[in-house]
mmCIF file of C-alpha atoms in Angstrom:
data_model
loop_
_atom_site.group_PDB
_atom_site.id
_atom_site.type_symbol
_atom_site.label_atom_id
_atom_site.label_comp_id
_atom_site.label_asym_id
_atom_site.label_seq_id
_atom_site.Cartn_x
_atom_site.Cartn_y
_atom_site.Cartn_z
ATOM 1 C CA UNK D 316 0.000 0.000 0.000
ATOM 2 C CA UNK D 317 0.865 3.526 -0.564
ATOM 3 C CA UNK D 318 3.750 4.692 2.221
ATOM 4 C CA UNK D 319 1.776 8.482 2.377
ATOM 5 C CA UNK D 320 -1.247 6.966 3.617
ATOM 6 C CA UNK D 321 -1.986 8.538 7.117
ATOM 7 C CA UNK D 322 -5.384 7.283 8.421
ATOM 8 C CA UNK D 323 -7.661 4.943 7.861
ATOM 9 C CA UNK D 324 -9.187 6.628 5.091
ATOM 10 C CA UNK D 325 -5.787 7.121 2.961
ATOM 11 C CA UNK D 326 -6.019 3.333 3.149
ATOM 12 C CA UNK D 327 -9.375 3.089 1.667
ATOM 13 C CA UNK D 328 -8.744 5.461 -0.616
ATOM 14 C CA UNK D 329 -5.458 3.400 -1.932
ATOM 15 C CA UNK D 330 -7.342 -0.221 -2.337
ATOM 16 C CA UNK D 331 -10.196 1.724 -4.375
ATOM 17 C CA UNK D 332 -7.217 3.308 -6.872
ATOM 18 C CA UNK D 333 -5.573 -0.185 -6.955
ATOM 19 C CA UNK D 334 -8.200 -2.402 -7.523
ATOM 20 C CA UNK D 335 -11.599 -1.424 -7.112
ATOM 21 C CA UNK D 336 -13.126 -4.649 -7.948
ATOM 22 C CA UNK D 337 -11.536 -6.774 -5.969
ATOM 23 C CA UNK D 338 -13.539 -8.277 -3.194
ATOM 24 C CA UNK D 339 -12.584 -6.288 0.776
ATOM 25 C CA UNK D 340 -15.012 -7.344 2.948
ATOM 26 C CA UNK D 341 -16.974 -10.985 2.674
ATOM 27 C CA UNK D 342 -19.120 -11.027 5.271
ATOM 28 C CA UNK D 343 -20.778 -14.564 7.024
ATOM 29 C CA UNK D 344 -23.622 -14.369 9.924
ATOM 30 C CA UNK D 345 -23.763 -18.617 11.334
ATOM 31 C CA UNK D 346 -27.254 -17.913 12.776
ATOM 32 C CA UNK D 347 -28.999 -16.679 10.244
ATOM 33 C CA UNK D 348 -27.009 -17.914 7.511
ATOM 34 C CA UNK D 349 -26.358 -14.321 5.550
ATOM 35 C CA UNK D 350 -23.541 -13.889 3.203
ATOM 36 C CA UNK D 351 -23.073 -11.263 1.425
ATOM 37 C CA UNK D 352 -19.552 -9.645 -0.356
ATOM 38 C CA UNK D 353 -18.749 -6.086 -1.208
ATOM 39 C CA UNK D 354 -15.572 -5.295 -3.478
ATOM 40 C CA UNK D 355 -13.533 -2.311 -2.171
ATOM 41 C CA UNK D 356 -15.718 -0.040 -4.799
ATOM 42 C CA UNK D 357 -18.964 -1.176 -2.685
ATOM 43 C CA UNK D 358 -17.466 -0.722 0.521
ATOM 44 C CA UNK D 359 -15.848 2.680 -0.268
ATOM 45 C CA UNK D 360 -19.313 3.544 -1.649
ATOM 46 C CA UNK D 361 -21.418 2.957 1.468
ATOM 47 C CA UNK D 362 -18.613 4.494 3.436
ATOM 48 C CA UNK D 363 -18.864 7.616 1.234
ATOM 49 C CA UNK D 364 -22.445 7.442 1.984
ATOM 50 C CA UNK D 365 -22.386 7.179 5.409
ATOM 51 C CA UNK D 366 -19.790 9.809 5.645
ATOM 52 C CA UNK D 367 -21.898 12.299 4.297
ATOM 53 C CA UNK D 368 -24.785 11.252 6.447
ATOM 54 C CA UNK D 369 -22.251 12.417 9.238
ATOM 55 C CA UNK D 370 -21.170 15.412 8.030
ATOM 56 C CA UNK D 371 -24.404 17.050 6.404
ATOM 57 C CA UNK D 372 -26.967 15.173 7.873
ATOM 58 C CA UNK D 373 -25.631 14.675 11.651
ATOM 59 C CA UNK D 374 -23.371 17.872 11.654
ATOM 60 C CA UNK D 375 -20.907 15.562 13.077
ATOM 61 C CA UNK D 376 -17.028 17.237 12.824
ATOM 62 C CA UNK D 377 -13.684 16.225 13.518
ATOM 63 C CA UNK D 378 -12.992 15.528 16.655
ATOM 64 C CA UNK D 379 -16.246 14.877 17.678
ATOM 65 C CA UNK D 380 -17.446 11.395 19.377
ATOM 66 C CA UNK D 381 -19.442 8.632 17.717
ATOM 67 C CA UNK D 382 -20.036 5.762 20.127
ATOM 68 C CA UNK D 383 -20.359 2.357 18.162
ATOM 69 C CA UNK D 384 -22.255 0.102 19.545
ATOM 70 C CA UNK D 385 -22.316 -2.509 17.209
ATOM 71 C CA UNK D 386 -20.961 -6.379 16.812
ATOM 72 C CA UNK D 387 -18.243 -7.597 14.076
ATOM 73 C CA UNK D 388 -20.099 -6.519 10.891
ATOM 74 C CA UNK D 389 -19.676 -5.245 7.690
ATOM 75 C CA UNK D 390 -21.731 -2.114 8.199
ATOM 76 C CA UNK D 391 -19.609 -1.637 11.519
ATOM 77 C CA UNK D 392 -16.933 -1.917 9.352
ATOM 78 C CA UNK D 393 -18.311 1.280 7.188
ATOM 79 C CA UNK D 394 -19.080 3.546 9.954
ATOM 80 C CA UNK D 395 -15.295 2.880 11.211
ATOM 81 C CA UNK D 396 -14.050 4.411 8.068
ATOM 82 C CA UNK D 397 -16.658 6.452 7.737
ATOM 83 C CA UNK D 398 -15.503 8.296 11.208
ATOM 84 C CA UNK D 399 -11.909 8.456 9.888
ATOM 85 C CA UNK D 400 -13.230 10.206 6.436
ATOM 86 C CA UNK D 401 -14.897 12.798 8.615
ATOM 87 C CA UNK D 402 -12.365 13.506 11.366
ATOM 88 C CA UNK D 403 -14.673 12.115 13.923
ATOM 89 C CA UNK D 404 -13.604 9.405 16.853
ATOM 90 C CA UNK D 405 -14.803 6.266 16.203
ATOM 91 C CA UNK D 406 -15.725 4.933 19.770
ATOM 92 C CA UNK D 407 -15.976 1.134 20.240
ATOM 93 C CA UNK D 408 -18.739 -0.052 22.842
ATOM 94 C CA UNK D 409 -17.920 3.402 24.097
ATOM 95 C CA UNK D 410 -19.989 4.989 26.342
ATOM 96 C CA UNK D 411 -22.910 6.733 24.998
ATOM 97 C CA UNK D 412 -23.390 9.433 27.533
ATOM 98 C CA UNK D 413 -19.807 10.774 26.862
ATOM 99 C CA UNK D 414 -20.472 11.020 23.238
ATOM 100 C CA UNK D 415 -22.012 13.294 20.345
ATOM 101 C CA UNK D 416 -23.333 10.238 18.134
ATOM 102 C CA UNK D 417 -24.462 7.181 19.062
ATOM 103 C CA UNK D 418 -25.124 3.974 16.548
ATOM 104 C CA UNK D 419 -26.371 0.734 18.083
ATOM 105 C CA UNK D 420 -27.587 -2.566 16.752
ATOM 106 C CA UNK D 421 -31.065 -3.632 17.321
ATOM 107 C CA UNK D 422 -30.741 -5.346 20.624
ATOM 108 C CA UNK D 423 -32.911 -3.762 23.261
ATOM 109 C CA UNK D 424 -29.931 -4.058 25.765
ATOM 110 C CA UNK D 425 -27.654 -1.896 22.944
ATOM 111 C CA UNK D 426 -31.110 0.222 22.365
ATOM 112 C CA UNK D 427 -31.217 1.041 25.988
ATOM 113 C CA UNK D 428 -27.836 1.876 26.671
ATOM 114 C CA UNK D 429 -27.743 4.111 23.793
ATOM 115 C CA UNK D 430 -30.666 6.512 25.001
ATOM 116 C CA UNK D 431 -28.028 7.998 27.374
ATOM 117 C CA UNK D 432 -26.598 10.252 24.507
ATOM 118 C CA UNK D 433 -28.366 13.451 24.172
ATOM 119 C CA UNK D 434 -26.951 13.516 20.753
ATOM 120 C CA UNK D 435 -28.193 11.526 17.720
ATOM 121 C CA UNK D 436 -29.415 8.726 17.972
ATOM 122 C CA UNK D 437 -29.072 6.429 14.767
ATOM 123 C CA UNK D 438 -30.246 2.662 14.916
ATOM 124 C CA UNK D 439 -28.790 -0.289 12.495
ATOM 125 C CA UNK D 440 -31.140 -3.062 12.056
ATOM 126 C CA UNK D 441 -28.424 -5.790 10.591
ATOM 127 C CA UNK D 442 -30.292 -7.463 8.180
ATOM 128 C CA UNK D 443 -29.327 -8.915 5.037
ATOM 129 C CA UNK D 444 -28.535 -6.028 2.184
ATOM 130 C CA UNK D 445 -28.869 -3.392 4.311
ATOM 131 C CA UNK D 446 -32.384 -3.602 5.561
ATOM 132 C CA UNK D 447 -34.794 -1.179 7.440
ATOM 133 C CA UNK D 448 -36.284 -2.088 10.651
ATOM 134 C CA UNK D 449 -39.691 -3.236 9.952
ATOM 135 C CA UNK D 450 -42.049 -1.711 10.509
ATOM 136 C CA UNK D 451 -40.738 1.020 11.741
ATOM 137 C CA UNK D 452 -37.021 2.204 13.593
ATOM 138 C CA UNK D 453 -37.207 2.119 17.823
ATOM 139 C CA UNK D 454 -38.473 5.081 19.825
ATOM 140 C CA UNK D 455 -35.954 7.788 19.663
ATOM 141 C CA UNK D 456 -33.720 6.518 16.790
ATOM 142 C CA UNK D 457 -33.204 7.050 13.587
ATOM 143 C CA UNK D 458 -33.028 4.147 10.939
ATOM 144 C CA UNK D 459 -29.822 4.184 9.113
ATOM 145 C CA UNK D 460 -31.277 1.862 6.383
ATOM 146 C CA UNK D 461 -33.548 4.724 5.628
ATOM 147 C CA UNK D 462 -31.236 7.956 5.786
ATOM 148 C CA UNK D 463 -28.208 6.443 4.183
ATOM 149 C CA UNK D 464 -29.398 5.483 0.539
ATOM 150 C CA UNK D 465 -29.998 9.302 -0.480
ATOM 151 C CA UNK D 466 -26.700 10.032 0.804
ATOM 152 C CA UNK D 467 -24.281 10.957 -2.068
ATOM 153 C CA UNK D 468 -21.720 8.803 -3.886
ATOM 154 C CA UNK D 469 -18.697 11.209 -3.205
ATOM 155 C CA UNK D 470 -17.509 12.614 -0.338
ATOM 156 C CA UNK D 471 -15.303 15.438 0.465
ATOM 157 C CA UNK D 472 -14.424 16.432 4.090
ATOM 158 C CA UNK D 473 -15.181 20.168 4.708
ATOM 159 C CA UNK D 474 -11.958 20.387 6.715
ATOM 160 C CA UNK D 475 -8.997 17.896 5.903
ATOM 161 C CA UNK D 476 -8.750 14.943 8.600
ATOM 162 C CA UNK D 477 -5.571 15.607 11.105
ATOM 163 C CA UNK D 478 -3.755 12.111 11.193
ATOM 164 C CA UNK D 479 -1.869 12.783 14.138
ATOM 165 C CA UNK D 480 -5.615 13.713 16.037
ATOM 166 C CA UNK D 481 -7.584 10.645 17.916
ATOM 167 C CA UNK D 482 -9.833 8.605 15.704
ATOM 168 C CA UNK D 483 -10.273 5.599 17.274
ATOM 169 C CA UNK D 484 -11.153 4.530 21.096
ATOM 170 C CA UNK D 485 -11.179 0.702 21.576
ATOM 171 C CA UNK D 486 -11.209 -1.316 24.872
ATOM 172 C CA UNK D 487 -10.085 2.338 26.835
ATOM 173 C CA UNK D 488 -7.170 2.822 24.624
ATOM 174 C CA UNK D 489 -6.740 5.975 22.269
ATOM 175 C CA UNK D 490 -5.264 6.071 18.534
ATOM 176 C CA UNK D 491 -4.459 8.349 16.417
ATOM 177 C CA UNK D 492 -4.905 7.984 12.420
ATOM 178 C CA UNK D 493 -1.384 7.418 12.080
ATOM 179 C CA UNK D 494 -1.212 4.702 14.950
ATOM 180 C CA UNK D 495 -4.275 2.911 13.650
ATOM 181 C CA UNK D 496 -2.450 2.933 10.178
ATOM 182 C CA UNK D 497 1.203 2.390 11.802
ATOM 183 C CA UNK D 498 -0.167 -0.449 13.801
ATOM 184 C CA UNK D 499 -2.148 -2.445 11.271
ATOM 185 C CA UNK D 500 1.081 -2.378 9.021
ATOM 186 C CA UNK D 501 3.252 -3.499 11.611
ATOM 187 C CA UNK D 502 1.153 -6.242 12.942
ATOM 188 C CA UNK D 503 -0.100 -7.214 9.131
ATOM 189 C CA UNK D 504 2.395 -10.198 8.852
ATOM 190 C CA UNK D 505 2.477 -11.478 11.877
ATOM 191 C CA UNK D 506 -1.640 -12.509 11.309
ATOM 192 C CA UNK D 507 -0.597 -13.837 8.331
ATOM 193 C CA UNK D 508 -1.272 -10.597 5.507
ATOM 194 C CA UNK D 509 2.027 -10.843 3.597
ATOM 195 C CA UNK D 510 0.528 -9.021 1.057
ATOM 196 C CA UNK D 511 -1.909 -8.237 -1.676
ATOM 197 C CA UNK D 512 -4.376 -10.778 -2.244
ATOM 198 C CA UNK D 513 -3.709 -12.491 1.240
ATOM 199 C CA UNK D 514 -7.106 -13.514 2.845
ATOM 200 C CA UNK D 515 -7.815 -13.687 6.566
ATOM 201 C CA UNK D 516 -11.009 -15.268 8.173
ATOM 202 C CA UNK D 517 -11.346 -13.638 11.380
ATOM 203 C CA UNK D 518 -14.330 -14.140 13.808
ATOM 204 C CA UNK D 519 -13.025 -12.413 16.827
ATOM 205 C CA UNK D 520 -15.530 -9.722 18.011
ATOM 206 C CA UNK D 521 -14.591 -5.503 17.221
ATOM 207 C CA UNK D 522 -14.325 -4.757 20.922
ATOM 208 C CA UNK D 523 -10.911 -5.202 20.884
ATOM 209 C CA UNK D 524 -7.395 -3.846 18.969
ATOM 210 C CA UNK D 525 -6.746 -7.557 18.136
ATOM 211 C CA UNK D 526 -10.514 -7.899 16.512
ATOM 212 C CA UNK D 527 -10.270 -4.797 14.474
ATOM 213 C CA UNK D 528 -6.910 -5.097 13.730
ATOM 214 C CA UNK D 529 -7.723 -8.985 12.289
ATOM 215 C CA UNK D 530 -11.181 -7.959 10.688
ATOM 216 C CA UNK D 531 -10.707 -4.619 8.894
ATOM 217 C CA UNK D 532 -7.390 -2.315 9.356
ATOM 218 C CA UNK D 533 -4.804 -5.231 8.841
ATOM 219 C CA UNK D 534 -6.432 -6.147 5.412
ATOM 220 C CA UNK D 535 -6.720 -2.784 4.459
ATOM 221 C CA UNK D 536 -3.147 -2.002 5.321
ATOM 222 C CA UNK D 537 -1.974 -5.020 3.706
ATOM 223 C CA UNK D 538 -3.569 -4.608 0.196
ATOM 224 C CA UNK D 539 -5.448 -8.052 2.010
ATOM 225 C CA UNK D 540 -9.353 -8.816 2.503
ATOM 226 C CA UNK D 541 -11.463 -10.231 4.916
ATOM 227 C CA UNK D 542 -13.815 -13.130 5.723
ATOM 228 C CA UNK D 543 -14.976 -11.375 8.451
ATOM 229 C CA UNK D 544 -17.512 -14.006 10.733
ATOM 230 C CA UNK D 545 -20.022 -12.900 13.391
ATOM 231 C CA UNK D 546 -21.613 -16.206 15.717
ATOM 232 C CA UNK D 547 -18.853 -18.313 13.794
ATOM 233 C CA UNK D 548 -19.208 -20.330 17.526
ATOM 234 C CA UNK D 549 -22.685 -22.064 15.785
ATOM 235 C CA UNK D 550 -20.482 -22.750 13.000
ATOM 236 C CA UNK D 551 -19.731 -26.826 12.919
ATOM 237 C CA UNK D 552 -15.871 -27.592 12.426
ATOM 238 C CA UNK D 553 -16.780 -29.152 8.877
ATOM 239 C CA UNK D 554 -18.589 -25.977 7.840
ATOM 240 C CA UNK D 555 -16.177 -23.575 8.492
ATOM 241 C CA UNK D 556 -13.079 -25.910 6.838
ATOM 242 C CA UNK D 557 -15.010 -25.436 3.410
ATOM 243 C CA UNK D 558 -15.874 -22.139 3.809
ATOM 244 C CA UNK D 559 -11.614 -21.894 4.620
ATOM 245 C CA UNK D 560 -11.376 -23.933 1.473
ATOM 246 C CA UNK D 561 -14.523 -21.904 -0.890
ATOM 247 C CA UNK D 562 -12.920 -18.354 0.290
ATOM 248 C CA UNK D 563 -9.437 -19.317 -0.560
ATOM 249 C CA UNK D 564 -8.344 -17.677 3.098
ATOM 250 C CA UNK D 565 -5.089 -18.113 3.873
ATOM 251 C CA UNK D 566 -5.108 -16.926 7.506
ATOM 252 C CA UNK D 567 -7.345 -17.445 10.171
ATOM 253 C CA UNK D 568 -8.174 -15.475 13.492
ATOM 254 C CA UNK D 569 -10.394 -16.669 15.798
#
């Protein structure tokens, strides 16, 4: 990957100039059986998206706190970069009281915790493609599956993104662009990303370095992908040895 790239979003922005096409983020739920697979292009896109759902729609800017509550999942995965394209700290199972923005799954135990913000309040159903909470988004919240499709394709911070400020927050420890970026290359090999086209499976959970590191930034710094696997615990042995085998992975976290 390219040696100027400074956050998270440099790295995005490198995999869509070197291969758009190429699949970034194949994503497996074991208990309800989803799969679905977005190329960098697709990712970037909904990132883009989301972005400017931030920016314009949430008035969210950098520096400002957006608490993620939200399991291993590809549209976790987008609002991650999506907080590094605006400037904003991505905070992982972060406390919602302390922050601006608050995104939560649709547990009611994530639902509840999240009506401490006095900020926004979005709400991600996780269903397959993307869905909208049927029939309507919880109390309070706003669905994301509604807002985000009108969002535009491009986006362009209004003020450019500091890499030596804090973007990320994950299990109480603070990074800065550069040390999510730094860190993911350093740590790339030794997960088993040796280099473009390498392929990790990872079902460890987000709420940790070692999670995110494994499911999004080491691929991305590597020029990698990722089979990224939520519930892969209700996956039998068997099953997940093919899916090793039908994903070509060469690397495994879990």
């Amino acid at each position: 990957m390219n040696a100027t790239n400074r956050t998270p979003a440099d790295l995005l922005s490198s995999a869509l100039a070197a291969d758009s096409e190429r699949p970034l983020v194949t994503f497996y739920d074991d208990a309800t059986g989803e799969r679905v697979e977005l190329s960098v292009a697709t990712f970037a896109n909904w990132v883009a998206k989301t972005a400017n759902l931030l920016q314009d729609e949430l008035s969210v800017e950098p520096g400002d706190r957006v608490a993620l509550l939200l399991p291993a999942h590809w549209q976790t995965a987008v609002w991650l970069l999506a907080c590094a394209s605006v400037g904003a700290v991505a905070d992982v199972a972060g406390d919602p009281a302390a922050a601006d923005v608050v995104v939560s799954g649709p547990e009611p135990e994530s639902l509840e915790a999240a009506r401490a913000c006095s900020g926004e309040r979005i709400a991600l159903a996780l269903r397959p493609l993307g869905g909208r909470f049927a029939p309507h988004a919880p109390e309070g919240f706003t669905d994301y599956a509604v807002e985000v499709p009108g969002q535009a394709d491009r986006f362009v911070p209004y003020a450019p993104v500091d890499p030596e400020e804090p973007a990320l927050i994950v299990a109480g420890r603070e990074f800065s662009g550069a040390e999510v970026v730094e860190r993911a290359r350093a740590e790339a090999s030794g997960l088993g990303l040796t280099g473009p086209g390498a392929r990790i499976l990872s079902g460890l959970p987000y709420d940790t370095w070692e999670g995110l590191s494994a499911g999004l930034y080491g691929p991305l710094a590597s020029g990698g992908s990722v089979v990224l696997c939520r519930h892969l615990e209700r996956a039998e042995a068997e099953a997940v040895d093919r899916r090793i085998e039908a994903e070509r992975v060469s690397a495994v976290a879990r």
